[in-house]
mmCIF file of C-alpha atoms in Angstrom:
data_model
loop_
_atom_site.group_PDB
_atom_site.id
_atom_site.type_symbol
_atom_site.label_atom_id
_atom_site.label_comp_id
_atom_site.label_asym_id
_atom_site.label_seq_id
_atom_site.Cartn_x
_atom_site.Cartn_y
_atom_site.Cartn_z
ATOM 1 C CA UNK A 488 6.547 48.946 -8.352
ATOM 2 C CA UNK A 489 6.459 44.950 -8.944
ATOM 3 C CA UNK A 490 3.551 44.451 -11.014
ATOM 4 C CA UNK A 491 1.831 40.307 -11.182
ATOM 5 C CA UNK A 492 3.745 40.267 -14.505
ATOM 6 C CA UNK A 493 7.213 40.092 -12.370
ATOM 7 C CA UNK A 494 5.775 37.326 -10.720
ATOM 8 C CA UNK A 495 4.525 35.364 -13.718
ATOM 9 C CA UNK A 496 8.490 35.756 -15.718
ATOM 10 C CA UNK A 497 10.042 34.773 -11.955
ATOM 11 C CA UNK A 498 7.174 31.383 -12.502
ATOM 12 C CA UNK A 499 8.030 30.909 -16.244
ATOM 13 C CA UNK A 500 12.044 31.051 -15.612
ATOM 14 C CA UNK A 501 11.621 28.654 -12.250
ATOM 15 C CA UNK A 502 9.436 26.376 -14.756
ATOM 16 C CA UNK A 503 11.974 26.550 -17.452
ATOM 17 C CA UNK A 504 14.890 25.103 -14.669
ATOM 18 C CA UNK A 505 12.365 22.203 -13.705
ATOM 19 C CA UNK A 506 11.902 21.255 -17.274
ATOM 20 C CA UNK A 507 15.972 21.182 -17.538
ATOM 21 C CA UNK A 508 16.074 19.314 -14.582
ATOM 22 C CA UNK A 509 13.624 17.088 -15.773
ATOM 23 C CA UNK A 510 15.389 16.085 -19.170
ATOM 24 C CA UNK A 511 18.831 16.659 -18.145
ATOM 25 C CA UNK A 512 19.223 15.146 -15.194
ATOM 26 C CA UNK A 513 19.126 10.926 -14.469
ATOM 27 C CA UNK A 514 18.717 10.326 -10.962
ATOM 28 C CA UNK A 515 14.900 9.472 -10.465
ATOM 29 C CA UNK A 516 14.911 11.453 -7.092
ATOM 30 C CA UNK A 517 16.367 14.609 -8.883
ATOM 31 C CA UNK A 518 14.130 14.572 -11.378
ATOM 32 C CA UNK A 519 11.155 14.188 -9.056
ATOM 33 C CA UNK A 520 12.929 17.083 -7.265
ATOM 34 C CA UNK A 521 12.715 19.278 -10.620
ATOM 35 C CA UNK A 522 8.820 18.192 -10.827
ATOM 36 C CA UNK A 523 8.307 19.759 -7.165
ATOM 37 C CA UNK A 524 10.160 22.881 -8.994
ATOM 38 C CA UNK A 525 7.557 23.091 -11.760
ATOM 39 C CA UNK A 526 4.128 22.422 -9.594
ATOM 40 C CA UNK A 527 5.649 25.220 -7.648
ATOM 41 C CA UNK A 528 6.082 27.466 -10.664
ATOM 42 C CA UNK A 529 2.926 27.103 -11.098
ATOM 43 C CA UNK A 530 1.358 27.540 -7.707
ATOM 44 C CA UNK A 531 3.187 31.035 -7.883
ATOM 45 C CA UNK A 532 0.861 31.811 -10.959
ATOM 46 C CA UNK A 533 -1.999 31.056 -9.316
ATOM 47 C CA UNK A 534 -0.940 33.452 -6.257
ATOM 48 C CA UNK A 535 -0.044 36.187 -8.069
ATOM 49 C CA UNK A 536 -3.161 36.358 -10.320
ATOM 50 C CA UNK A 537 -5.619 35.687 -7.505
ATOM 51 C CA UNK A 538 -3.678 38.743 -5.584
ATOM 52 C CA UNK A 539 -3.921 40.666 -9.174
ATOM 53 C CA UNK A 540 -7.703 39.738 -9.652
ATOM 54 C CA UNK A 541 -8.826 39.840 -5.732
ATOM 55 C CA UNK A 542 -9.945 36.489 -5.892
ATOM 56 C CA UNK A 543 -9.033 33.814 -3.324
ATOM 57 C CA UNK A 544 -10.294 30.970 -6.118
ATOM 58 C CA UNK A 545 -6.230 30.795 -6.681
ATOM 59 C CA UNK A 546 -5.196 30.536 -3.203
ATOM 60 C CA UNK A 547 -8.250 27.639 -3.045
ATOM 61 C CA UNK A 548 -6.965 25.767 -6.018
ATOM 62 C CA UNK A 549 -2.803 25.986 -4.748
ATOM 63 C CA UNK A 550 -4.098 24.332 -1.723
ATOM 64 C CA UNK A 551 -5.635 21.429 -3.692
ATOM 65 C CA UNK A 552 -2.335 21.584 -5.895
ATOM 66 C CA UNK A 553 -0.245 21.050 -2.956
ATOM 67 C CA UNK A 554 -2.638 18.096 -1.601
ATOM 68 C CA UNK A 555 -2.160 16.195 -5.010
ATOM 69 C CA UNK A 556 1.810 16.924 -4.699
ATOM 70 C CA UNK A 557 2.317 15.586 -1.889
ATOM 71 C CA UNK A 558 -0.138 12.653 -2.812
ATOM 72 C CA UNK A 559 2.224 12.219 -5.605
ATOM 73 C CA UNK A 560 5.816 12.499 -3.632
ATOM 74 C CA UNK A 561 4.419 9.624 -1.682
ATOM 75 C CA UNK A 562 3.024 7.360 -3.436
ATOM 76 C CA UNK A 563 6.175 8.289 -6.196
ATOM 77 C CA UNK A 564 9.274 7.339 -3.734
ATOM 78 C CA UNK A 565 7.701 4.381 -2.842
ATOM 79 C CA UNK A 566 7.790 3.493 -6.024
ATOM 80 C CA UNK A 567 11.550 4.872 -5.977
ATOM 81 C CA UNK A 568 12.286 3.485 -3.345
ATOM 82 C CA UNK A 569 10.784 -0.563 -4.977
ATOM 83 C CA UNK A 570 12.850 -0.044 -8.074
ATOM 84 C CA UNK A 571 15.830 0.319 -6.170
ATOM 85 C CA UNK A 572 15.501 -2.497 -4.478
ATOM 86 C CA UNK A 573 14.868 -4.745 -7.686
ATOM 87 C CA UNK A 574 17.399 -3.223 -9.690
ATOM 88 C CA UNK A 575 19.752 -1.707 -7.452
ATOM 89 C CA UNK A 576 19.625 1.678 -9.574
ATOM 90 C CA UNK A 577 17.334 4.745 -9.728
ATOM 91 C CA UNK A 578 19.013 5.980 -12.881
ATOM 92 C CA UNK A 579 16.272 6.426 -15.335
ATOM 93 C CA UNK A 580 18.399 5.232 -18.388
ATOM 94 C CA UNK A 581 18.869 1.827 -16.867
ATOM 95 C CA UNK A 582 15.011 1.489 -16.211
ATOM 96 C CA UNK A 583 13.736 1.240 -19.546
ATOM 97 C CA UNK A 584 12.000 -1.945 -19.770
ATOM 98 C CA UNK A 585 8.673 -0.110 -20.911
ATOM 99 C CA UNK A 586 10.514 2.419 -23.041
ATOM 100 C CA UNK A 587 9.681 0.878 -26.585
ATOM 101 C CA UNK B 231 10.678 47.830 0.539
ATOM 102 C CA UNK B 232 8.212 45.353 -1.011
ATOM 103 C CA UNK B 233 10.999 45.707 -4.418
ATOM 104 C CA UNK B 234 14.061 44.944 -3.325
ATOM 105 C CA UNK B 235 12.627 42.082 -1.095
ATOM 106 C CA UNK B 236 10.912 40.847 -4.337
ATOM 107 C CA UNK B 237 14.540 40.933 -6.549
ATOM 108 C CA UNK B 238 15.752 39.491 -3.208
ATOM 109 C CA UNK B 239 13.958 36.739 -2.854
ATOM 110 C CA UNK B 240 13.475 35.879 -6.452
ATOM 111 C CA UNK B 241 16.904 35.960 -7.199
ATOM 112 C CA UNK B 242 17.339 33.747 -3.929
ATOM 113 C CA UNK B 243 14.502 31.110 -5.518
ATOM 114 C CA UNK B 244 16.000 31.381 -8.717
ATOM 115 C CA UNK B 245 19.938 30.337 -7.421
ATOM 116 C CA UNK B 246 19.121 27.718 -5.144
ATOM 117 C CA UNK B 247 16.858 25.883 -8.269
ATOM 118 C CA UNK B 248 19.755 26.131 -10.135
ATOM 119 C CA UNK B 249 21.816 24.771 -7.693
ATOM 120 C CA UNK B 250 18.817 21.459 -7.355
ATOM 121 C CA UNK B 251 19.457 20.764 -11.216
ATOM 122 C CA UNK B 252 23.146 20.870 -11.245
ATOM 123 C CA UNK B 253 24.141 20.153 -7.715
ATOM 124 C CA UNK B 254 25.957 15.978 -7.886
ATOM 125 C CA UNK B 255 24.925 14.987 -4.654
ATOM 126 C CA UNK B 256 21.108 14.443 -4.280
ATOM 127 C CA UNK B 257 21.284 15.028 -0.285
ATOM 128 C CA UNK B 258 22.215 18.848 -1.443
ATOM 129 C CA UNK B 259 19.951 19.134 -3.855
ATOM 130 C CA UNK B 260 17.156 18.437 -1.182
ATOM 131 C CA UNK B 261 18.709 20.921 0.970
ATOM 132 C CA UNK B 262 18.440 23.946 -2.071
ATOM 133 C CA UNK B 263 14.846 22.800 -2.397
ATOM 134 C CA UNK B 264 14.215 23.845 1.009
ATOM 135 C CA UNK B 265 15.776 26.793 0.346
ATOM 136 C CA UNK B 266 13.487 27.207 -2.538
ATOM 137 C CA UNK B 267 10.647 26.625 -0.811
ATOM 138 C CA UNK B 268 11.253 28.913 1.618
ATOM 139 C CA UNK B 269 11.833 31.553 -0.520
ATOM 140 C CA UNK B 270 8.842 31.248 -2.249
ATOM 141 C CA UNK B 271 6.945 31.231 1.062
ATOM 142 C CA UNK B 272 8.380 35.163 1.405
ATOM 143 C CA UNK B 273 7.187 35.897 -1.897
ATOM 144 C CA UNK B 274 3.660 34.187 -1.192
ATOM 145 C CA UNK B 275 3.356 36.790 2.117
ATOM 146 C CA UNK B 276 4.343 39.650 -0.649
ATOM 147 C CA UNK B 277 1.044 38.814 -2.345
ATOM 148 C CA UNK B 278 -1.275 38.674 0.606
ATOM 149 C CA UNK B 279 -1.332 35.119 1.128
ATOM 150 C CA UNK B 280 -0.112 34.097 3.983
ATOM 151 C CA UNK B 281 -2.228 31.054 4.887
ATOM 152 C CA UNK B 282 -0.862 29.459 1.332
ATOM 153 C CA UNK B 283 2.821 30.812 2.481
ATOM 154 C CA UNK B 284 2.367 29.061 5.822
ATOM 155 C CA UNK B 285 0.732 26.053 4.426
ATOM 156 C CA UNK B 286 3.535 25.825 2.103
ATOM 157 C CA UNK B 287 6.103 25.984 5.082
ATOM 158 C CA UNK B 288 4.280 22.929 6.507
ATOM 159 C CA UNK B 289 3.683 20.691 3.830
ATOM 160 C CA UNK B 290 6.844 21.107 1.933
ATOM 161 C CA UNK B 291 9.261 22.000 3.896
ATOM 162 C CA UNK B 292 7.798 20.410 6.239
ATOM 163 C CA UNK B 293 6.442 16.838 5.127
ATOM 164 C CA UNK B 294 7.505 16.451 1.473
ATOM 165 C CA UNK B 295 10.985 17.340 2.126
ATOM 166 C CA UNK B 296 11.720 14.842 5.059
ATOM 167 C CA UNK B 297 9.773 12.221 3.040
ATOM 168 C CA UNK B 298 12.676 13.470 0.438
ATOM 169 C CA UNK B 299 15.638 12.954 3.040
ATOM 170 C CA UNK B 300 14.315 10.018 4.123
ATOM 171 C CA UNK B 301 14.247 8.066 1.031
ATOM 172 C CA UNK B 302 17.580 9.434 -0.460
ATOM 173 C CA UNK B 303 19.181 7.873 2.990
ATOM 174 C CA UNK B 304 17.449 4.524 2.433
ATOM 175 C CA UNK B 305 18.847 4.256 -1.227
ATOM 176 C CA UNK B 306 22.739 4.809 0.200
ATOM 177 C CA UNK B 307 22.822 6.648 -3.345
ATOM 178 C CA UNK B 308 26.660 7.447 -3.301
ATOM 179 C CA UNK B 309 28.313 4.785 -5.235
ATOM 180 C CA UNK B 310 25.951 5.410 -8.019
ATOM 181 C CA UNK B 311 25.596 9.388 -8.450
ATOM 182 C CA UNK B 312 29.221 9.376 -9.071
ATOM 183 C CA UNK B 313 29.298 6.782 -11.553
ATOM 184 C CA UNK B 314 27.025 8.495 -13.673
ATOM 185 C CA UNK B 315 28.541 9.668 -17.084
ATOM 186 C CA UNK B 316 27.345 13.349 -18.611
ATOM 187 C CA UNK B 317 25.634 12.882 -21.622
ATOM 188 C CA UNK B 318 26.236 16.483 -23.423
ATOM 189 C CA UNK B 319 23.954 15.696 -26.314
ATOM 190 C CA UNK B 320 20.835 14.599 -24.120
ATOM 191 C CA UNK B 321 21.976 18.371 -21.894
ATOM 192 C CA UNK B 322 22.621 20.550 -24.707
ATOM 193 C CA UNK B 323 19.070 19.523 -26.132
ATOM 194 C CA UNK B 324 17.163 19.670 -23.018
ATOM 195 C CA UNK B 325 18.451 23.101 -22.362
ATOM 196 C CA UNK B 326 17.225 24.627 -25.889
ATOM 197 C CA UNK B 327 13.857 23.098 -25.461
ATOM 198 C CA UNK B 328 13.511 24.398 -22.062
ATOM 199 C CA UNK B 329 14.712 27.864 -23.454
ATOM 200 C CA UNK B 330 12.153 27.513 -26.265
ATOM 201 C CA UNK B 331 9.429 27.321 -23.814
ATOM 202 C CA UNK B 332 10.970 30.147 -21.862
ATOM 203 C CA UNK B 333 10.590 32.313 -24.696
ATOM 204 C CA UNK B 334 6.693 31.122 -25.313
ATOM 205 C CA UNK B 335 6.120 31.910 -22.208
ATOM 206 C CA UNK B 336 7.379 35.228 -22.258
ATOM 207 C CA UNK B 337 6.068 36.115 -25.499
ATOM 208 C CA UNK B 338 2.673 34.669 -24.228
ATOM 209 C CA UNK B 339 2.765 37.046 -21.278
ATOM 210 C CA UNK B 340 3.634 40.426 -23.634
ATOM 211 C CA UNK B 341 0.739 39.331 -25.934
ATOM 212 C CA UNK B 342 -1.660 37.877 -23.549
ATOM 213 C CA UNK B 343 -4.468 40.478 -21.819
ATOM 214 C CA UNK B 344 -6.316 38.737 -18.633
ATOM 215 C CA UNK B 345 -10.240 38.277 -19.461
ATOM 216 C CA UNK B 346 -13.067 38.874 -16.565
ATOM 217 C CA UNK B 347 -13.453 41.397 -14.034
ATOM 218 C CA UNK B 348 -12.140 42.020 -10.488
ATOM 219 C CA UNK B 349 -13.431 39.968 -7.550
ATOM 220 C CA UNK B 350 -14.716 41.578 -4.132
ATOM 221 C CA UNK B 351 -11.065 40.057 -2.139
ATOM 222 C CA UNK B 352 -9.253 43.313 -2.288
ATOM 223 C CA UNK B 353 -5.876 43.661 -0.179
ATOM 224 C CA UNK B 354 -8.081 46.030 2.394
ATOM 225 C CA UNK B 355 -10.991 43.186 3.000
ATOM 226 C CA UNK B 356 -8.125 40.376 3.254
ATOM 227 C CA UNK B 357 -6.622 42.794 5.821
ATOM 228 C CA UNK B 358 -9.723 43.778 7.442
ATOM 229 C CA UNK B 359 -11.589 39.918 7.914
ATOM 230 C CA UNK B 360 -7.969 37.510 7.388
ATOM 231 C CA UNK B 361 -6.892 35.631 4.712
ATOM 232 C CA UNK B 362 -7.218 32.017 6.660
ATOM 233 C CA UNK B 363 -10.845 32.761 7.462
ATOM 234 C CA UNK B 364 -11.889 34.092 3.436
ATOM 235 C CA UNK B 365 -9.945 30.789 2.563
ATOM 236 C CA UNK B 366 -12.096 28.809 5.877
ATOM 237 C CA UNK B 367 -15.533 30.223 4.236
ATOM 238 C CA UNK B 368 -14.762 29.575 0.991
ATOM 239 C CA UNK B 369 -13.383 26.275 1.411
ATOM 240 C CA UNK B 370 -16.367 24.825 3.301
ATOM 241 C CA UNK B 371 -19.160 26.074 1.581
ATOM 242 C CA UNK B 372 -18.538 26.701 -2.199
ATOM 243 C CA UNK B 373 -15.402 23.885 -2.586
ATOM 244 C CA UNK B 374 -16.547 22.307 0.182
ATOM 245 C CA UNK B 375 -16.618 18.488 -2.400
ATOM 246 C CA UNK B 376 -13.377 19.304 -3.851
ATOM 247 C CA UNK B 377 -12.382 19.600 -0.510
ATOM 248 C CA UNK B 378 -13.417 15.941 0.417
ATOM 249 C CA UNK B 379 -12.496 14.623 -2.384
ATOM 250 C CA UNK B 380 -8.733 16.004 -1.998
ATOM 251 C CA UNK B 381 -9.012 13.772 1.438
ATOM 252 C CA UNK B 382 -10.043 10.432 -0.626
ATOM 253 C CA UNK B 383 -6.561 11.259 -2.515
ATOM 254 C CA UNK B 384 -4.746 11.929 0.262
ATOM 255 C CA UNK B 385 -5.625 8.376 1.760
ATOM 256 C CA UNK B 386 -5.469 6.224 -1.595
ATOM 257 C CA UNK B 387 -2.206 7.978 -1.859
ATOM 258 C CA UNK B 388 -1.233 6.599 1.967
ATOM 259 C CA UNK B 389 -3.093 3.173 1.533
ATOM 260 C CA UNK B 390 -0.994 3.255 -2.574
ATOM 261 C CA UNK B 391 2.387 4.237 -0.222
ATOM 262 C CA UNK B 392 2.488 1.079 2.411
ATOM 263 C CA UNK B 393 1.141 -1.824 -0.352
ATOM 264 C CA UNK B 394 4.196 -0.706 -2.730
ATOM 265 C CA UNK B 395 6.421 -0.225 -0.341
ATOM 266 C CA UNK B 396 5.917 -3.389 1.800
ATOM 267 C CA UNK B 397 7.984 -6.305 1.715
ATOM 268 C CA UNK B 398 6.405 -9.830 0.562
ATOM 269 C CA UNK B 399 5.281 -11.562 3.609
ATOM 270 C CA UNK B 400 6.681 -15.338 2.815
#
């Protein structure tokens, strides 16, 4: 029987790749990639414990979750997509102009 | 049946994220997020929810990951994803901190007991009345200003979009 805690490990491990992906990786568009990962980790958390606790207030708050996502993938490759055309690079090591 | 399409598909999510992170060519890693996606949209109709699982179909598959495509062919990305040097320091740390949250996490789920009681959406009343209509009634009367508000985001996020992304008129 798969109980919601199978669910919540399967969430934690597919969070724990986006966070690798996220510090290992240096191509802006991967690591943007990684971040989809994570807000998708977490959207499975929220579906598994509003199917655990009968409650659609999950299901309701995974649908504002993916509103803000894809808010954010827009508004983020743009700015991708600026920085490459200033600099010619989308490796995050070479844009580091507010880094100290 | 509901099992061994669980392992399936979680095993299937779990590869092709793998396969985003270390894959060298960004156009592939775009493709394993689909993949990813997908998969998660079977496990989302294992828990009852298949308005989010089709929802998530649409959106991400769907919109996010074209926007994805679409941009990585703009930036002609070759050249510079395979002059990019490993740096085994910066990998072999990110890889034990993302292990050390792993393990929180884990140890948070043994430990942790879930508060408050059981709502009135039980698998038999999603199957009797559908989930998209619970979702409909809920969404327009209870979180019915969240609801507008997510629309304000949705179109500073548009208007934010075309004035970054437009070239200087000179």
């Amino acid at each position: 029987m798969i109980s919601y805690q199978h669910y919540l490990v399967l969430s934690a491990i597919l969070f724990a790749i986006g966070v690798i992906g996220v510090l290992t990786r240096r191509n802006a568009i991967i690591i943007f990639m990684s971040i989809e990962v994570m807000l998708n980790a977490v959207n499975l958390t929220f579906v598994a414990l509003s199917n655990h606790l009968h409650s659609l207030d999950g299901q309701i708050f995974v649908f504002f979750v993916m509103t803000v996502a894809a808010a954010e993938v827009a508004v983020g490759l743009a700015l991708i997509v600026v920085i490459f055309r200033l600099r010619e690079t989308v490796n995050v090591d070479e844009i580091n102009l507010m880094k100290w | 049946m509901t099992p061994l399409l669980f392992y399936a598909f979680a095993a299937l999510s779990i590869i092709s994220a793998l396969l985003i992170i270390t894959h060298r060519h960004p156009v592939y890693s775009a493709l394993f997020l689909i993949l990813t996606f997908f998969a998660l949209a079977v496990l989302y109709v294992l828990l009852n929810a298949q308005f989010i699982a089709a929802v998530h179909v649409v959106v991400y598959a769907g919109a996010i990951m074209v926007l994805f495509l679409f941009v990585i062919m703009l930036l002609n990305l070759r050249r510079e994803t395979l002059a990019v040097q490993p740096n085994w320091v910066w990998k072999g740390v990110g890889g034990a901190l993302a292990v050390l949250l792993l393990i929180e996490v884990g140890y948070v789920l043994n430990v942790a007991r879930l508060p408050g009681g059981i709502g009135p959406y039980s698998p038999e009343v999603l199957a009797q009345k559908g989930n998209t209509e619970l979702i409909g009634e809920l969404l327009f009367t209870r979180y019915v200003f969240p609801f507008e508000v997510a629309s304000v985001v949705l179109l500073v996020a548009i208007v934010g979009a075309i004035v970054l992304s437009k070239r200087k008129l000179s």
